[in-house]
mmCIF file of C-alpha atoms and ligand atoms in Angstrom:
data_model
loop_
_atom_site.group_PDB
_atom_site.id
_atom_site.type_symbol
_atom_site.label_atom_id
_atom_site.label_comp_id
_atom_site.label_asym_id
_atom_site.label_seq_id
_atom_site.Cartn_x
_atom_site.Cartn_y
_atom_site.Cartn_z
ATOM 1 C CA UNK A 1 -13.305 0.728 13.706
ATOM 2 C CA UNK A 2 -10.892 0.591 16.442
ATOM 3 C CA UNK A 3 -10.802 3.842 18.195
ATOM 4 C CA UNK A 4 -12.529 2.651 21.354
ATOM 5 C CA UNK A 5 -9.528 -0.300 21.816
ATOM 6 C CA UNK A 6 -7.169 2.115 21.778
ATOM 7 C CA UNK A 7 -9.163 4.372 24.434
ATOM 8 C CA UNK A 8 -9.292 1.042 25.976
ATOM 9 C CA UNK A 9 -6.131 -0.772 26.013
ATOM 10 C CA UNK A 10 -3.811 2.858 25.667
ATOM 11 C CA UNK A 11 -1.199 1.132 23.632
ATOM 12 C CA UNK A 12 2.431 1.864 24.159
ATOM 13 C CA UNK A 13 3.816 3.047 20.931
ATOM 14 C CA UNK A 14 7.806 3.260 20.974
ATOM 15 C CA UNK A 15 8.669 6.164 18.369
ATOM 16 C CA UNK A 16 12.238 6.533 16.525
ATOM 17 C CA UNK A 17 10.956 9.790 15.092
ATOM 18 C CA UNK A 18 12.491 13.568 14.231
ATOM 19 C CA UNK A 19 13.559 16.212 16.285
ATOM 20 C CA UNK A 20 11.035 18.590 14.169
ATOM 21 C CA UNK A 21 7.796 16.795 15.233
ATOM 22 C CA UNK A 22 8.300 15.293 18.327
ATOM 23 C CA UNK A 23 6.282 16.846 20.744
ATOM 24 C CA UNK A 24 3.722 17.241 18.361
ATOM 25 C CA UNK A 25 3.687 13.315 17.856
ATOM 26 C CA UNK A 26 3.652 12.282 21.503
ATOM 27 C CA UNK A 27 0.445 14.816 22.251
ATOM 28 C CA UNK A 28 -1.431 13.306 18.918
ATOM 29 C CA UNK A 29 -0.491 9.979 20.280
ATOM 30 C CA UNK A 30 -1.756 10.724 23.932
ATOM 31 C CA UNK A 31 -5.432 13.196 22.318
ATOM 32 C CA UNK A 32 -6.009 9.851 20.304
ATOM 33 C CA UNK A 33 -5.778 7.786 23.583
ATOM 34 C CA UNK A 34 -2.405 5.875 23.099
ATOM 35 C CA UNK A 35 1.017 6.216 25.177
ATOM 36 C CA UNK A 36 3.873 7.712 23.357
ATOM 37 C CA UNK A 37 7.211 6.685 24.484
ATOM 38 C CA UNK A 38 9.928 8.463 22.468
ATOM 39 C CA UNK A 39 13.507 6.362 22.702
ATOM 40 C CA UNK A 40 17.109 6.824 20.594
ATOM 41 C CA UNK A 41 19.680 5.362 22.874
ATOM 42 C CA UNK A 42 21.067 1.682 21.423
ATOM 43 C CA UNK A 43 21.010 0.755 25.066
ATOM 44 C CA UNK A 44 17.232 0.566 25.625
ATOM 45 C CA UNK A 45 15.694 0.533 22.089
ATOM 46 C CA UNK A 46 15.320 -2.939 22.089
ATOM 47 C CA UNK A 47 14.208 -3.680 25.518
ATOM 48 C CA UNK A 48 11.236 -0.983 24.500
ATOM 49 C CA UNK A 49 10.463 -2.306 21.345
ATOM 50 C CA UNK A 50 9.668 -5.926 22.630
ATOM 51 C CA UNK A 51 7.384 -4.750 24.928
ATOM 52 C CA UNK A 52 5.481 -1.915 22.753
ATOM 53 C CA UNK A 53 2.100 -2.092 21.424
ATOM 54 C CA UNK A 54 3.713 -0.743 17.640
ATOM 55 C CA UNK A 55 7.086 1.057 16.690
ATOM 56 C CA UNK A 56 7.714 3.869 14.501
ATOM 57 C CA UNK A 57 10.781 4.189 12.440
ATOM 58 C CA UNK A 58 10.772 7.982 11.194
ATOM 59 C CA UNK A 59 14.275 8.860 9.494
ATOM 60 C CA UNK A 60 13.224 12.486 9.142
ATOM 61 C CA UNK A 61 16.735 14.002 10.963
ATOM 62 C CA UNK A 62 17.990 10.814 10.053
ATOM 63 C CA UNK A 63 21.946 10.335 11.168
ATOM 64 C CA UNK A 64 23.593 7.242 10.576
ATOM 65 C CA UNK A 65 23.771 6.005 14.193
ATOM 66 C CA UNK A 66 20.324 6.930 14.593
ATOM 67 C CA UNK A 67 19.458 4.239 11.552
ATOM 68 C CA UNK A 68 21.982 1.854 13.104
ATOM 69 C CA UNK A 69 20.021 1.929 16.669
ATOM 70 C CA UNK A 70 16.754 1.842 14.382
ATOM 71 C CA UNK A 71 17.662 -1.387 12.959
ATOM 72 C CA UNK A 72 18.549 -2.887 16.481
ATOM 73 C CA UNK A 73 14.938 -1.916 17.838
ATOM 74 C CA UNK A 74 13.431 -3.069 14.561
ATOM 75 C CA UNK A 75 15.172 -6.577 14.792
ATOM 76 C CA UNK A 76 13.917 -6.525 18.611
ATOM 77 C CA UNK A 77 10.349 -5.757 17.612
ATOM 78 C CA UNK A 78 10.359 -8.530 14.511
ATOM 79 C CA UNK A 79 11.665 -11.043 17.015
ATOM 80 C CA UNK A 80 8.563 -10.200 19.568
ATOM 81 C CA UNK A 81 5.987 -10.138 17.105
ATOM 82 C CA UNK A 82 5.394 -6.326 17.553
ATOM 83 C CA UNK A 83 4.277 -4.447 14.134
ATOM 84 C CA UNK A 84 6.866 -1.678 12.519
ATOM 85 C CA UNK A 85 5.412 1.333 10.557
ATOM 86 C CA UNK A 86 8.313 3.090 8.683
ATOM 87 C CA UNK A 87 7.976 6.716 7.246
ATOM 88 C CA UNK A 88 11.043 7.378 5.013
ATOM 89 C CA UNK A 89 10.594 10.801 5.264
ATOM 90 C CA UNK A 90 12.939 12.561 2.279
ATOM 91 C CA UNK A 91 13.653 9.564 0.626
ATOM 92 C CA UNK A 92 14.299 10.806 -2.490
ATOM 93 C CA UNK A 93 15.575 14.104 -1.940
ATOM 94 C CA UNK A 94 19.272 13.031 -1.333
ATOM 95 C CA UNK A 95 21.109 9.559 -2.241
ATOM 96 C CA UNK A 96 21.449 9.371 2.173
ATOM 97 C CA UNK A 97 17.717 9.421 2.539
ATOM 98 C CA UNK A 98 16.641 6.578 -0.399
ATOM 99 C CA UNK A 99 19.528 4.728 1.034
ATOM 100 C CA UNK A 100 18.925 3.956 4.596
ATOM 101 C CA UNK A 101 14.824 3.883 3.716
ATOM 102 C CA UNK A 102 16.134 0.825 1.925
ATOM 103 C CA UNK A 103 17.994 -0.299 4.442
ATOM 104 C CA UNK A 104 15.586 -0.307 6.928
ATOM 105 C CA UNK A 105 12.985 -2.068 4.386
ATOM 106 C CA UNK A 106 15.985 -4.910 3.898
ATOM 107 C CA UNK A 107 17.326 -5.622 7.323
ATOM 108 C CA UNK A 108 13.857 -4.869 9.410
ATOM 109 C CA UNK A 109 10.394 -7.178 8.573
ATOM 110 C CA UNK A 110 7.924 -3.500 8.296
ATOM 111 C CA UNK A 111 4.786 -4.381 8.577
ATOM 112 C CA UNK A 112 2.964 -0.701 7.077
ATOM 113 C CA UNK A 113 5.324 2.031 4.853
ATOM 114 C CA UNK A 114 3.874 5.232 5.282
ATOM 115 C CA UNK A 115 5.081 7.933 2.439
ATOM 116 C CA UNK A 116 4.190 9.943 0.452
ATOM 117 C CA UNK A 117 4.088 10.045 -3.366
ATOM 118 C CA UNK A 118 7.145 11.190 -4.191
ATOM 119 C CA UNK A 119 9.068 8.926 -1.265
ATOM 120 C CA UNK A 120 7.416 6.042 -2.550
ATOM 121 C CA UNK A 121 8.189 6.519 -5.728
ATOM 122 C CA UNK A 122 11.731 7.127 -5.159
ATOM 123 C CA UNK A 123 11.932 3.750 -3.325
ATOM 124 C CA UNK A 124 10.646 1.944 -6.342
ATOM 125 C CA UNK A 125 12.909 3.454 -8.570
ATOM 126 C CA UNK A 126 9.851 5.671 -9.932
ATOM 127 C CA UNK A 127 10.439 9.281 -11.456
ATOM 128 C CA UNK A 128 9.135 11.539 -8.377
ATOM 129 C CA UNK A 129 9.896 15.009 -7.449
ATOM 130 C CA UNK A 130 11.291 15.279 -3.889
ATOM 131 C CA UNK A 131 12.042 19.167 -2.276
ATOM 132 C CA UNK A 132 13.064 18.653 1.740
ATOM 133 C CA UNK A 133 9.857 16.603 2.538
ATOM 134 C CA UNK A 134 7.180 17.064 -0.012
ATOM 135 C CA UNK A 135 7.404 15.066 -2.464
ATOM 136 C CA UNK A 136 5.141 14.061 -5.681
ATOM 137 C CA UNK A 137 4.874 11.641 -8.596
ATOM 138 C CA UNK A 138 2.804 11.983 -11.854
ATOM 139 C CA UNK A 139 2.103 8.931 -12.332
ATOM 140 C CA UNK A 140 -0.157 5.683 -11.505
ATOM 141 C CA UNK A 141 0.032 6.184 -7.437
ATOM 142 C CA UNK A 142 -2.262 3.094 -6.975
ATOM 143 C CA UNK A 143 0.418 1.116 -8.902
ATOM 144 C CA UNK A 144 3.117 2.222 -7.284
ATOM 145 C CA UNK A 145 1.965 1.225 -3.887
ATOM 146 C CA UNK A 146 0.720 -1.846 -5.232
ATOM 147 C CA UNK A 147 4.149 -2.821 -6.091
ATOM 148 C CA UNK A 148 5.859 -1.441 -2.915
ATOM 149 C CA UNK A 149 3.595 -3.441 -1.304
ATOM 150 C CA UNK A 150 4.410 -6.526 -2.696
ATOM 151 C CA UNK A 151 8.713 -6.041 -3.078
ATOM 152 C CA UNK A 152 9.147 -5.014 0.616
ATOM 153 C CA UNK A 153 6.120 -7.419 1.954
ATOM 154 C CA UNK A 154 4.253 -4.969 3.803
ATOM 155 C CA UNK A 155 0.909 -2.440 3.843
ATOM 156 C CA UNK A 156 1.700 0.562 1.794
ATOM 157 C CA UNK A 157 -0.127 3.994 2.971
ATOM 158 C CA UNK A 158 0.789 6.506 0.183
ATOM 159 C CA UNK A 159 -0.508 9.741 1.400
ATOM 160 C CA UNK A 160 -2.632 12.926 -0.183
ATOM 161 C CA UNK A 161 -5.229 14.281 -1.807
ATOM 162 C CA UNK A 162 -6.319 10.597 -1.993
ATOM 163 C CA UNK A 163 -4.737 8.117 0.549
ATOM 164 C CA UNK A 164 -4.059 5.012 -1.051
ATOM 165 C CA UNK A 165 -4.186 1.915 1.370
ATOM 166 C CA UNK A 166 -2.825 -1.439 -0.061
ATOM 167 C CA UNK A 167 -1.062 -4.796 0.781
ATOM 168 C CA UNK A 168 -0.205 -5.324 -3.066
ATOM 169 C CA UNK A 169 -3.503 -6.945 -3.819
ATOM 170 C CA UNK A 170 -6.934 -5.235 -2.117
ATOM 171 C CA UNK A 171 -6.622 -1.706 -2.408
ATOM 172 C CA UNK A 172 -8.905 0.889 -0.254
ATOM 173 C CA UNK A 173 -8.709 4.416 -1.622
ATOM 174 C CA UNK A 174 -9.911 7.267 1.272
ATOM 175 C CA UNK A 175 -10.889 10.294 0.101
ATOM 176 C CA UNK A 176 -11.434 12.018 3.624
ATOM 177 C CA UNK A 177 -8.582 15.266 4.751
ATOM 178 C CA UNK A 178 -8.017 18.648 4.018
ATOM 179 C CA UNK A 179 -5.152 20.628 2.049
ATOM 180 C CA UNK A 180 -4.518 22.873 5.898
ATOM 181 C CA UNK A 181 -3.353 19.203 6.536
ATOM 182 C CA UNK A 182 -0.093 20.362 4.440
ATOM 183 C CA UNK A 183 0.041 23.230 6.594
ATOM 184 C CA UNK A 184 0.672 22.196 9.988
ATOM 185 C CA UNK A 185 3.988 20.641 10.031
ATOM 186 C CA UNK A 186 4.231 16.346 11.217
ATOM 187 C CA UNK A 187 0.940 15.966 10.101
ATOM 188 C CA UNK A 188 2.415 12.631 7.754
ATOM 189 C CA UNK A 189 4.695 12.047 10.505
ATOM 190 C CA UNK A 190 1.754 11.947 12.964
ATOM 191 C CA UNK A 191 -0.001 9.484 10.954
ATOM 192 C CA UNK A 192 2.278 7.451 11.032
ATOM 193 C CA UNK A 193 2.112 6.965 14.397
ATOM 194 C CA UNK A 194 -1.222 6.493 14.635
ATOM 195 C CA UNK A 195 -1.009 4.075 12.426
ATOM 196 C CA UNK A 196 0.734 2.570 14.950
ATOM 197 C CA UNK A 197 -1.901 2.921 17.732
ATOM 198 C CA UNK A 198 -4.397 1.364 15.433
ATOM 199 C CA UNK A 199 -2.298 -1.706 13.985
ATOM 200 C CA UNK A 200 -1.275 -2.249 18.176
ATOM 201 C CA UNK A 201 -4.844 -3.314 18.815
ATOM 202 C CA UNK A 202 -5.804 -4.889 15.637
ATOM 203 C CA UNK A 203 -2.547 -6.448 14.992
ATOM 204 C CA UNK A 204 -4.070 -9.700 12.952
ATOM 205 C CA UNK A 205 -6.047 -7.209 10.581
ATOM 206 C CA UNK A 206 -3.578 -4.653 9.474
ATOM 207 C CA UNK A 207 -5.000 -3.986 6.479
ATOM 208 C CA UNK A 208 -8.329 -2.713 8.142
ATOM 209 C CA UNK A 209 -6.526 -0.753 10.792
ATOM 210 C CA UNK A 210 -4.284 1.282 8.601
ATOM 211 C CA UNK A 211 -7.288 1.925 6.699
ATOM 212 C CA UNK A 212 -9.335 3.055 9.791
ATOM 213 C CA UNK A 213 -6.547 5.260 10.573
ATOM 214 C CA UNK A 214 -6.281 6.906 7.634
ATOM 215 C CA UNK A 215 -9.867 7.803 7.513
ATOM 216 C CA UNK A 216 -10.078 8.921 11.298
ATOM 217 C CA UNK A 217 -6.991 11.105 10.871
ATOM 218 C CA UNK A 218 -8.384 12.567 7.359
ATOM 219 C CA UNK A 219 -12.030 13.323 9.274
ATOM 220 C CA UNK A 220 -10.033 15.125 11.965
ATOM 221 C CA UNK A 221 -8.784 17.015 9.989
ATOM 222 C CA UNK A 222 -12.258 18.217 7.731
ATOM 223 C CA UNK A 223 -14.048 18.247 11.020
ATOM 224 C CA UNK A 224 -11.199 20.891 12.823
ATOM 225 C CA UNK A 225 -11.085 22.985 9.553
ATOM 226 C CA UNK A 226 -15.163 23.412 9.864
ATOM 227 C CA UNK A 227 -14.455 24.631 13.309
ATOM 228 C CA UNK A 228 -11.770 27.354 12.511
ATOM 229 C CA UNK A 229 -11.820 28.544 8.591
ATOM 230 C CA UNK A 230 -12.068 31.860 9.635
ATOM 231 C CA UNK A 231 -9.512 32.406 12.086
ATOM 232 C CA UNK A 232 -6.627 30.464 10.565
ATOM 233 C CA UNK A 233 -4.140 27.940 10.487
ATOM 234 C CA UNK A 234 -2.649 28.383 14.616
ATOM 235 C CA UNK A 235 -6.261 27.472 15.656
ATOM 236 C CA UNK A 236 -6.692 24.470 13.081
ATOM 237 C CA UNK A 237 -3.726 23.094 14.654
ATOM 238 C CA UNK A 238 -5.460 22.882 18.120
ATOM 239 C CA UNK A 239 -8.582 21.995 16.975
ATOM 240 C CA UNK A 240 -7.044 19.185 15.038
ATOM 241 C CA UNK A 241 -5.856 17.655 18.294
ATOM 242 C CA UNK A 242 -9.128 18.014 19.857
ATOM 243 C CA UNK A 243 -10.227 15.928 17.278
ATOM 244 C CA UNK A 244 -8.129 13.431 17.425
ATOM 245 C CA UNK A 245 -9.071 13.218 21.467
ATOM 246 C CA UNK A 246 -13.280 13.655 20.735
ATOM 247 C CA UNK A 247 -13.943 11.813 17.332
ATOM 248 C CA UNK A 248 -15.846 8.526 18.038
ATOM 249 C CA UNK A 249 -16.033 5.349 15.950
ATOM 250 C CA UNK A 250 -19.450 5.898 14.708
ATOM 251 C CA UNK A 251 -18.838 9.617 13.763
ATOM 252 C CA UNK A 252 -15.725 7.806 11.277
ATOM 253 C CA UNK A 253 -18.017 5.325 9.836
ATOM 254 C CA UNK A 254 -20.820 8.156 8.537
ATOM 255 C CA UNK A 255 -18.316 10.590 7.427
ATOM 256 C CA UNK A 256 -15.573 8.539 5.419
ATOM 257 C CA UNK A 257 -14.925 8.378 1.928
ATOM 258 C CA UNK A 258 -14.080 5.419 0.356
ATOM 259 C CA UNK A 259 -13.076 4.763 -3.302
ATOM 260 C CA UNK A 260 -14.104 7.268 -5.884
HETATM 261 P P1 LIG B 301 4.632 16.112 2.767
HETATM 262 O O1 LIG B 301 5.950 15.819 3.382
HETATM 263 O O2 LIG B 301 4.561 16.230 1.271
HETATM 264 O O3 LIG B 301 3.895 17.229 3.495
HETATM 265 P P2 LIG B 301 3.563 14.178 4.422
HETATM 266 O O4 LIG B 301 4.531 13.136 4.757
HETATM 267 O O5 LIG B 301 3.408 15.270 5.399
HETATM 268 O O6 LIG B 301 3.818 14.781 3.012
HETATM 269 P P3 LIG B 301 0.913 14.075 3.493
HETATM 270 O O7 LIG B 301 0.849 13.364 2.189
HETATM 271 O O8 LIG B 301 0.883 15.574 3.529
HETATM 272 O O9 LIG B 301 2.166 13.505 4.269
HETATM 273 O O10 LIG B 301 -0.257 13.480 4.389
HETATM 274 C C1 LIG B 301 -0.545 13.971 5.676
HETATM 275 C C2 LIG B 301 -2.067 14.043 5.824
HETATM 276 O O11 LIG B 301 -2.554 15.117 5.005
HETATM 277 C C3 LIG B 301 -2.794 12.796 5.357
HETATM 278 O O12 LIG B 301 -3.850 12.551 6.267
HETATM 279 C C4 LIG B 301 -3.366 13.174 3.990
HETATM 280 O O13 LIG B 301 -4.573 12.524 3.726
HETATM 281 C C5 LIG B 301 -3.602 14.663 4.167
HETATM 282 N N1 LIG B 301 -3.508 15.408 2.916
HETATM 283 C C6 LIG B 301 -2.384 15.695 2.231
HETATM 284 N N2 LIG B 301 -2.650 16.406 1.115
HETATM 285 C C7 LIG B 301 -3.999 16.591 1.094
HETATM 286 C C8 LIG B 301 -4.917 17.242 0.200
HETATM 287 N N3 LIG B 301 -4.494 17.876 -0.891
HETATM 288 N N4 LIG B 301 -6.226 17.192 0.498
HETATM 289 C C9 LIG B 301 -6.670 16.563 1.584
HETATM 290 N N5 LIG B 301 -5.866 15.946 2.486
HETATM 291 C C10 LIG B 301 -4.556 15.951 2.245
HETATM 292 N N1 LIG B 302 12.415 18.376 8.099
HETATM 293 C C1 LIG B 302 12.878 17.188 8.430
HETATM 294 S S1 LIG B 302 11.701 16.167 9.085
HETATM 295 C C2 LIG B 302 10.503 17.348 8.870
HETATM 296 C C3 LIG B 302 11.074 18.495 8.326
HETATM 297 C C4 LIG B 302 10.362 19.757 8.011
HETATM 298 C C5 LIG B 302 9.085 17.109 9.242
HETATM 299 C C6 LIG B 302 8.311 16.543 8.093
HETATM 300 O O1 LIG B 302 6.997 16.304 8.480
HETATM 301 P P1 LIG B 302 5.876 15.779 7.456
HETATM 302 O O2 LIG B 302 4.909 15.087 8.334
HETATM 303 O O3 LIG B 302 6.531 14.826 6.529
HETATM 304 O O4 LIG B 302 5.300 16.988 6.766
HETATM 305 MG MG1 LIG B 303 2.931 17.341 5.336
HETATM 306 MG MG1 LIG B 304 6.393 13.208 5.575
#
């Protein structure tokens, strides 16, 4: 596990995220012990990018200058040798959304997709059924991100009931989380970014990281719906954060779930 490096070595993560999950992002990033710098402007991205521990590409109030400025930080972060985790949030739901994802995926080297069922699906030309954000596929999901994994070169993290974790050949299935996840709006976009954090300080064993994230986020959130069942959704939102800030490597390792 990896949560004390990050505690550690606080690593800069340079988001490229949506207006609806924001500040939301940058306090998960800073409760899990990383440093959130949020950055649009096509005058800085790249100068941020090269130095950042990880950068998030989130095209959830996606515009097309916004994917145009994404592609110049991308480039910047390729070129420095700084991991990319893209969340093509929507893709799917219009032609706009599955367009640019693919752009992104063609002109910037992403090192870990982060979707969920229905997005990845719609990148892969699956049947899926996309409203706004949600999104789900009926389907063989551990296929599917098998073979996004292997056409766009990268770690696929298709997102759930079960999180699937897979660079087209080992596959880790995590069965940690909670459905109040799907209550509390940005939770996928969070992960992403913590994905981030994780991959910044384990950058030669992405794989392992993306896993580890996956699992730490999903025990947050079983762990902060213990705490507040009874009082409701507002609370579990807080508590999830403290969670995020309190949960220690060895706490991960006896509560996760792994394959079936
Ligand atoms: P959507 O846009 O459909 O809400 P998303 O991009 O927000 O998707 P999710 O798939 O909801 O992403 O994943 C966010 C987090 O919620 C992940 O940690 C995932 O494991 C967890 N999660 C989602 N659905 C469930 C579920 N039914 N049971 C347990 N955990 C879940
Ligand atoms: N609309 C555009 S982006 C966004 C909404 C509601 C946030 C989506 O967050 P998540 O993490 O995919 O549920
Ligand atoms: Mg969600
Ligand atoms: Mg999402």
């Amino acid at each position: 596990m990896s949560i004390d490096r990050i505690r550690q070595e606080n690593p800069l993560v340079h988001c490229m995220t949506n207006v609806v999950v924001t500040n939301f992002t940058a306090n998960g990033l800073l409760a899990l012990g990383a440093s959130p710098v949020m950055a649009y402007a096509k005058e800085e991205v790249a100068d941020l990018a090269r130095i950042a521990g990880a950068l998030l590409l989130n095209i959830g109030t996606l515009s097309s200058e916004q994917i145009d400025n994404m592609v110049v930080a991308g480039q910047a972060a390729n070129q420095a040798g700084v991991p990319v985790v893209l969340d093509p949030v929507g893709a799917g739901a219009t032609t706009f959304r599955t367009d640019m994802s693919k752009r992104l995926l063609e002109q910037v080297k992403i090192s870990v997709l982060r979707g969920n069922a229905g997005e990845i699906a719609s990148l892969m030309g699956v049947e899926a059924s996309v409203k706004g954000v949600d999104g789900s596929m009926d389907g063989d999901k551990i296929e599917v991100a098998k073979q996004a994994a292997k056409q766009f070169k990268c770690i696929c993290v298709l997102t759930g009931e079960t999180d699937i974790v897979t660079d087209g050949t080992s596959v880790h299935s995590l069965h940690n989380g909670h459905p109040w996840l799907t209550k509390v709006v940005g939770t996928g976009c969070l992960l992403g970014a913590v994905i981030g954090a994780f991959v910044a300080v384990r950058r030669h064993d992405m794989i392992h990281a993306a896993a580890d994230a996956v699992a730490y986020f999903g025990i947050a959130g079983e762990q902060a719906f213990q705490q507040t069942n009874e009082e409701g959704i507002g609370s579990f939102q807080q508590a999830f954060l403290n969670q995020l800030f309190s949960l220690t490597d060895q706490q991960v390792e006896q509560l996760r779930r792994n394959q079936a």
